[in-house]
């Protein structure tokens, strides 16, 4: 199947849920205040939060002709930092990679960070302030919410691992257990790691896709399993995949991204559970770099629809389409969406919820193939499509390892002009009074937008001893 064929089929998928109706709706991007550029969000720290170590804080700006963004920190150790070009990180960046703010060099205590954007005439559309606390060396409160392996947060270990790790050999469990991060609930969760441990050279046997630290939409380490834990579910660790695109990236079709995307999605292709599981963990970060101010940082259980079919179906439907027995196409693609729905909203279609984030994730080489007559049957793609190869489908020599992937970012919609930029929702995006136990903090810009924007990008992550499950 050609890339054009797949693009046509994706459009058919979107048409099935009526999303392409927006092509007749005029684009209504938010307009910057006449008085100057405006700070739409401060990302990386929130009201009342206690921070420690190195923190990445970014200001997001709406408007044109931005000359500078001023960060004023007041508290026990005051500071001022000025950024003159995007992205606007507190304490700067190197070629778009944030340096981070090392809070250990500042006194503990209560702080306020005020951020203001100005144009060349010194005009500003207003400032935003967030108040928080620096608390290095202070014991964290005892978490009251669910699961996660206990370990010291250390997403990028550099010390010599224990347990007899040997370069080129499978990593001991204790090495893998060191890659954890603190989630929004204060618990430790597994996080992204490279397929090869940089300290020892041992092999993890699976990969999680793009390095999240390269994303300009969100460079923090993701907490794998946080949303699923809130509904009492454990998803196989190997299935968490990171897709990252920054504005200016050119796709294999020659298109240039106009926004920063980071999609953390649970899409493993090794087991049969995915054939019937409709909701999967999603962390979606999006920042438009066109001056419109469109932005979202959401987390929850994405809906992949109740349709389960084959990539040979014609027409295809929104849902999960698999490599199937009887179909000569090994491609597997899942459409998904996540919406922020407020109980006061009169409609819950994509154009009228507070925010609607969607896309598709796909694999050219899924590890298993679906049997339409028995979806619970485990059929390895290597065995089905390469019979007699003599290659074990779970070895690193197998041709189908679920590591050659692509994703579609968008379309995304906002109907949130004049409304809050922070909501608290249940794991499915339903707005609730918060904060509170079991609720997820969501950030979306105060924007209205019906721009039908889709960006496709292919990223293979094969090699380095990867094998099933992956």
XYZ file of C-alpha atoms in Angstrom:
470
model
C 0.000 0.000 0.000
C 1.376 3.420 -0.975
C 1.609 6.443 1.305
C -1.052 8.137 -0.865
C -3.387 5.179 -0.423
C -2.960 5.380 3.339
C -3.624 9.132 3.346
C -6.808 8.567 1.334
C -7.866 5.855 3.742
C -7.215 8.151 6.732
C -9.464 10.796 5.183
C -12.128 8.118 4.837
C -11.647 7.341 8.519
C -12.204 10.968 9.494
C -15.175 11.291 7.150
C -16.778 8.345 8.927
C -17.069 10.405 12.110
C -18.013 13.592 10.318
C -14.853 15.503 11.079
C -14.267 16.668 7.513
C -17.425 18.730 7.751
C -15.194 21.420 9.198
C -13.763 22.056 5.742
C -16.779 24.279 5.117
C -16.424 26.062 8.449
C -14.344 29.246 8.293
C -11.112 29.146 10.261
C -11.437 31.298 13.362
C -8.091 31.528 15.094
C -7.834 33.767 18.129
C -6.660 37.302 17.514
C -3.904 38.797 19.646
C -4.827 41.767 21.793
C -4.275 45.089 20.067
C -2.171 46.273 22.964
C 0.567 43.737 22.312
C 1.461 40.062 22.637
C -0.106 38.037 25.432
C 1.143 35.205 27.639
C -1.437 32.425 27.197
C 0.084 29.857 29.556
C 2.997 29.106 31.862
C 3.846 25.445 31.440
C 5.961 23.413 33.831
C 4.823 24.729 37.201
C 1.363 25.221 38.657
C -0.277 27.171 41.464
C 0.584 25.804 44.899
C 3.060 23.217 43.584
C 6.276 22.354 45.432
C 9.249 22.051 43.080
C 12.778 20.763 43.542
C 15.813 19.867 41.473
C 15.833 21.106 37.872
C 12.510 22.346 36.511
C 11.637 23.214 32.896
C 9.297 26.220 32.683
C 8.081 27.588 29.348
C 5.948 30.631 28.548
C 3.583 30.385 25.591
C 2.766 33.558 23.702
C -0.079 34.640 21.450
C 0.407 37.586 19.110
C 2.785 38.963 16.502
C 6.067 40.888 16.581
C 7.190 39.529 19.922
C 10.395 41.339 20.860
C 11.032 39.760 24.237
C 9.522 37.720 27.054
C 10.439 38.784 30.587
C 10.451 36.333 33.500
C 10.453 38.013 36.929
C 10.948 35.706 39.909
C 10.240 37.100 43.368
C 10.863 35.322 46.665
C 13.800 34.435 48.932
C 16.178 34.461 45.927
C 14.797 36.816 43.253
C 15.859 36.589 39.606
C 15.062 38.014 36.196
C 15.502 36.294 32.836
C 14.753 37.656 29.349
C 14.174 35.583 26.202
C 14.151 37.267 22.780
C 13.138 34.383 20.515
C 10.890 31.355 20.724
C 10.702 28.964 22.442
C 10.577 31.031 25.637
C 12.120 28.985 28.465
C 12.886 30.355 31.919
C 16.722 30.284 32.116
C 17.063 29.750 28.363
C 17.721 26.940 25.933
C 20.310 25.521 23.564
C 18.882 25.250 20.027
C 15.404 24.676 21.438
C 16.473 22.237 24.166
C 15.697 23.812 27.571
C 18.549 24.343 30.022
C 16.125 24.130 32.924
C 16.026 26.074 36.172
C 18.269 24.545 38.845
C 16.250 25.278 41.972
C 18.962 23.841 44.240
C 20.888 27.118 43.850
C 17.886 29.072 45.223
C 16.702 29.277 48.818
C 13.665 27.233 49.824
C 10.468 29.178 50.293
C 7.466 30.736 48.546
C 7.978 32.253 45.099
C 5.982 34.054 42.429
C 6.946 33.959 38.743
C 5.473 36.750 36.615
C 5.855 36.509 32.847
C 5.174 39.284 30.350
C 5.591 39.498 26.556
C 6.371 42.773 24.810
C 6.561 43.932 21.205
C 9.212 46.295 19.818
C 7.264 49.308 21.117
C 7.166 47.886 24.627
C 3.436 47.126 24.457
C 2.105 44.077 26.258
C -1.240 42.312 26.336
C -0.792 41.561 30.024
C 1.194 39.295 32.327
C 0.562 35.943 33.993
C 1.732 35.051 37.500
C 2.050 31.646 39.114
C 2.842 31.127 42.813
C 4.603 28.029 44.050
C 7.160 26.797 46.571
C 10.787 25.680 46.222
C 11.351 22.753 48.581
C 14.677 21.046 48.046
C 15.572 18.423 50.634
C 12.046 18.481 52.052
C 10.301 15.148 52.490
C 7.446 14.694 50.043
C 3.944 14.085 51.428
C 2.787 10.486 51.590
C 0.876 9.730 48.355
C -2.737 8.616 48.756
C -3.430 7.360 45.248
C -2.735 4.164 43.383
C 0.116 2.011 42.106
C 3.553 2.155 40.807
C 6.896 0.617 41.432
C 8.809 2.272 44.250
C 12.179 3.725 43.316
C 14.151 6.956 43.377
C 13.132 9.227 40.462
C 16.084 9.088 38.081
C 15.035 9.148 34.417
C 18.554 9.461 32.999
C 20.924 7.406 35.172
C 24.638 7.863 34.695
C 26.135 5.843 37.549
C 27.439 2.307 37.140
C 24.462 -0.086 37.328
C 24.363 -3.061 39.627
C 23.250 -6.614 39.003
C 25.995 -7.680 36.604
C 24.909 -5.687 33.524
C 27.016 -6.640 30.494
C 27.274 -4.704 27.230
C 25.367 -6.387 24.409
C 23.473 -8.688 26.786
C 19.951 -8.385 28.252
C 19.755 -5.862 31.074
C 19.077 -7.149 34.609
C 15.717 -6.104 36.042
C 17.315 -3.748 38.565
C 18.821 -1.652 35.754
C 15.439 -1.241 34.078
C 13.814 -0.385 37.424
C 16.023 2.697 37.743
C 14.198 4.493 34.921
C 11.354 6.056 36.864
C 9.814 9.489 37.268
C 7.451 11.126 39.734
C 3.910 11.350 38.366
C 1.348 14.107 39.001
C 0.058 12.143 42.006
C 3.463 12.040 43.711
C 3.986 8.356 42.927
C 6.902 6.858 40.995
C 6.140 5.489 37.541
C 8.246 3.827 34.846
C 9.354 6.268 32.171
C 11.083 6.465 28.807
C 14.527 4.969 28.326
C 16.700 4.249 25.260
C 16.819 0.638 23.989
C 20.428 0.395 25.174
C 21.391 1.406 28.715
C 23.983 4.200 28.254
C 25.849 3.304 31.442
C 26.494 -0.378 30.801
C 25.577 -1.022 27.170
C 23.142 -3.772 28.157
C 20.004 -4.262 26.021
C 16.446 -3.744 27.238
C 14.934 -5.673 24.315
C 12.236 -3.065 23.675
C 11.981 0.607 22.762
C 9.668 3.487 23.582
C 10.136 5.615 20.490
C 11.312 9.213 20.345
C 13.285 10.780 23.196
C 10.682 12.995 24.940
C 13.398 15.436 26.001
C 13.746 16.560 22.369
C 10.143 17.816 22.246
C 9.442 21.539 22.350
C 5.801 20.811 23.233
C 6.857 19.131 26.495
C 10.400 18.020 27.299
C 9.569 16.409 30.651
C 9.792 12.656 31.168
C 6.361 10.969 30.859
C 4.861 8.885 33.655
C 3.938 5.632 31.906
C 0.751 4.173 33.364
C -0.449 7.187 35.369
C -3.855 7.556 33.648
C -4.440 3.806 33.472
C -3.693 3.468 37.194
C -6.538 5.870 37.976
C -9.010 3.388 36.496
C -7.283 0.390 38.066
C -5.662 -0.881 34.885
C -2.085 -2.005 34.242
C -0.923 -1.755 30.634
C 2.128 -3.756 29.439
C 5.178 -1.521 29.851
C 6.695 -2.322 26.438
C 3.676 -0.821 24.680
C 4.245 2.802 25.692
C 5.454 4.727 22.631
C 6.523 8.368 22.242
C 5.944 10.271 18.998
C 7.555 13.710 18.742
C 7.537 16.365 16.015
C 8.701 19.969 16.323
C 7.609 22.849 14.107
C 9.785 22.939 10.983
C 10.064 19.158 10.698
C 9.611 18.005 7.094
C 7.653 14.780 6.594
C 8.343 12.007 4.075
C 5.600 13.621 1.965
C 7.452 16.959 1.905
C 5.072 18.779 4.258
C 6.402 21.060 7.001
C 5.005 20.918 10.528
C 3.636 24.228 11.820
C 3.280 23.063 15.412
C 5.062 21.066 18.081
C 3.469 17.709 18.850
C 4.280 15.149 21.506
C 2.060 12.090 21.710
C 2.673 9.424 24.347
C 0.369 6.528 23.506
C 0.016 2.925 24.619
C 0.236 0.912 21.392
C 1.999 -2.416 21.690
C 1.497 -4.960 18.898
C 2.573 -8.126 20.721
C -0.642 -9.317 22.366
C -4.304 -9.942 21.595
C -5.679 -7.636 24.307
C -5.507 -4.683 21.901
C -8.094 -6.382 19.669
C -10.838 -5.671 22.202
C -9.498 -2.837 24.398
C -11.101 0.447 23.308
C -9.413 2.909 25.699
C -5.634 3.397 25.847
C -3.343 5.736 27.797
C -2.604 9.047 26.090
C -0.525 12.099 26.924
C -0.922 14.726 24.203
C 1.067 17.971 24.115
C 0.502 20.459 21.299
C 1.729 24.020 20.740
C 0.927 25.904 17.533
C 3.850 28.038 16.357
C 1.792 30.214 14.003
C 0.927 32.966 16.502
C -2.628 31.678 17.016
C -2.005 30.720 20.646
C -3.532 27.242 20.212
C -2.165 24.892 22.831
C -3.045 21.776 24.805
C -1.429 19.569 27.438
C -3.849 16.739 28.192
C -3.606 13.320 29.793
C -6.122 10.494 30.015
C -7.617 7.411 28.401
C -8.023 7.972 24.666
C -10.988 6.501 22.821
C -10.044 4.393 19.776
C -13.665 3.686 18.861
C -15.546 0.411 19.033
C -14.782 -0.623 15.462
C -12.312 -3.471 14.975
C -11.360 -4.286 11.386
C -8.689 -4.898 8.790
C -6.472 -2.568 6.804
C -8.005 -4.247 3.741
C -11.523 -3.078 4.647
C -12.963 -0.711 2.073
C -14.100 1.719 3.228
C -12.209 1.792 6.490
C -13.900 3.023 9.653
C -12.676 5.014 12.640
C -11.229 2.577 15.164
C -8.494 -0.055 15.174
C -7.606 -1.653 11.830
C -5.185 -4.579 12.002
C -2.973 -6.753 9.890
C -5.354 -9.684 9.446
C -5.351 -13.199 8.090
C -6.534 -13.073 4.485
C -5.270 -9.496 3.961
C -1.963 -8.958 2.146
C -1.231 -5.695 3.999
C 0.704 -5.980 7.289
C -0.046 -2.357 8.208
C -1.862 -1.624 11.505
C -3.415 1.751 12.366
C -5.529 3.054 15.240
C -7.470 6.300 15.209
C -7.982 7.959 18.595
C -9.454 11.043 20.221
C -9.595 12.670 23.641
C -12.031 15.471 24.479
C -12.338 17.907 27.380
C -16.108 17.933 27.976
C -17.740 20.394 30.358
C -21.191 19.597 31.811
C -22.409 23.093 30.891
C -21.706 22.622 27.189
C -24.913 22.022 25.172
C -23.220 19.728 22.633
C -20.421 17.161 22.845
C -19.387 16.864 19.202
C -15.754 17.661 18.212
C -16.601 21.264 17.312
C -18.274 22.141 20.610
C -16.329 20.485 23.434
C -13.709 22.655 25.176
C -10.912 20.849 23.324
C -10.756 17.853 21.008
C -7.364 16.224 20.402
C -7.097 13.420 17.887
C -4.764 11.506 15.616
C -3.695 8.047 14.543
C -0.791 5.769 15.440
C 0.396 3.013 13.122
C 2.942 0.243 12.682
C 4.248 -1.122 9.387
C 5.583 -4.263 11.089
C 3.159 -5.384 13.835
C 4.429 -8.336 15.832
C 1.108 -10.189 15.689
C -1.684 -10.490 13.122
C -5.384 -10.701 13.937
C -7.471 -13.764 13.094
C -10.974 -12.387 12.283
C -12.573 -15.744 13.135
C -10.916 -15.834 16.576
C -9.482 -12.497 17.826
C -8.189 -14.235 20.979
C -5.823 -16.429 18.933
C -2.161 -15.350 19.016
C -0.781 -15.315 15.464
C 2.751 -14.023 14.935
C 3.133 -11.963 11.777
C 6.549 -13.510 11.149
C 5.042 -16.997 11.058
C 2.022 -15.961 8.965
C 3.743 -13.761 6.382
C 7.121 -15.505 6.246
C 6.236 -19.210 6.623
C 9.231 -21.516 6.660
C 11.688 -18.707 7.437
C 13.066 -20.619 10.400
C 13.257 -17.335 12.355
C 11.652 -17.206 15.778
C 8.996 -14.444 15.844
C 10.217 -13.376 19.284
C 13.896 -13.091 18.365
C 15.678 -9.901 17.392
C 16.154 -11.414 13.908
C 12.407 -11.334 13.206
C 11.258 -8.982 10.452
C 8.129 -7.874 12.337
C 8.999 -6.142 15.617
C 6.488 -3.293 15.888
C 9.273 -0.723 15.677
C 8.633 0.852 12.249
C 5.893 3.349 13.052
C 4.187 6.518 11.902
C 1.660 8.830 13.418
C -0.871 11.424 12.336
C -1.155 14.479 14.573
C -4.588 16.091 14.437
C -7.092 17.287 13.586
C -7.401 19.238 16.839
C -10.160 21.698 17.750
C -10.796 24.288 20.476
C -14.033 25.916 21.665
C -12.612 27.520 24.776
C -12.342 31.268 24.110
C -13.091 33.260 27.250
C -12.959 30.148 29.434
C -10.373 28.836 31.940
C -7.096 27.387 30.685
C -6.962 24.743 33.448
C -9.578 22.056 34.036
C -9.733 18.966 36.228
C -11.255 15.888 34.645
C -11.752 12.197 35.221
C -9.465 9.933 33.132
C -11.948 10.116 30.239
C -11.935 13.920 29.962
C -15.180 14.746 31.798
C -14.732 18.032 33.711
C -15.246 17.746 37.469
C -14.823 20.168 40.406
C -11.173 19.938 41.316
C -8.457 19.415 42.147
C -9.232 16.156 43.926
C -8.384 12.454 44.174
C -8.573 10.604 40.886
C -8.736 13.792 38.801
C -6.237 14.859 36.148
C -5.097 18.443 35.615
C -5.604 19.481 31.964
C -4.257 22.634 30.279
C -5.786 24.094 27.110
C -5.537 27.568 25.619
C -8.453 30.003 25.738
C -8.932 29.636 21.984
C -11.535 28.905 19.350
C -10.287 27.020 16.318
C -11.778 24.798 13.619
C -8.584 24.480 11.615
C -8.491 21.016 10.019
C -4.760 20.374 10.369
C -3.205 16.898 10.042
C 0.521 16.146 10.004
C 1.869 12.673 9.227
C 5.363 11.559 10.195
C 7.122 8.201 9.955
C 9.791 7.266 12.521
C 11.420 3.812 12.652
C 13.056 2.757 15.941
C 14.351 -0.696 15.010
C 17.644 -2.374 15.912
C 19.612 -2.488 19.167
C 18.459 -5.994 20.082
C 14.724 -5.215 20.008
C 12.385 -8.208 19.975
C 8.873 -9.234 21.024
C 7.280 -8.080 23.224
C 7.838 -4.512 22.094
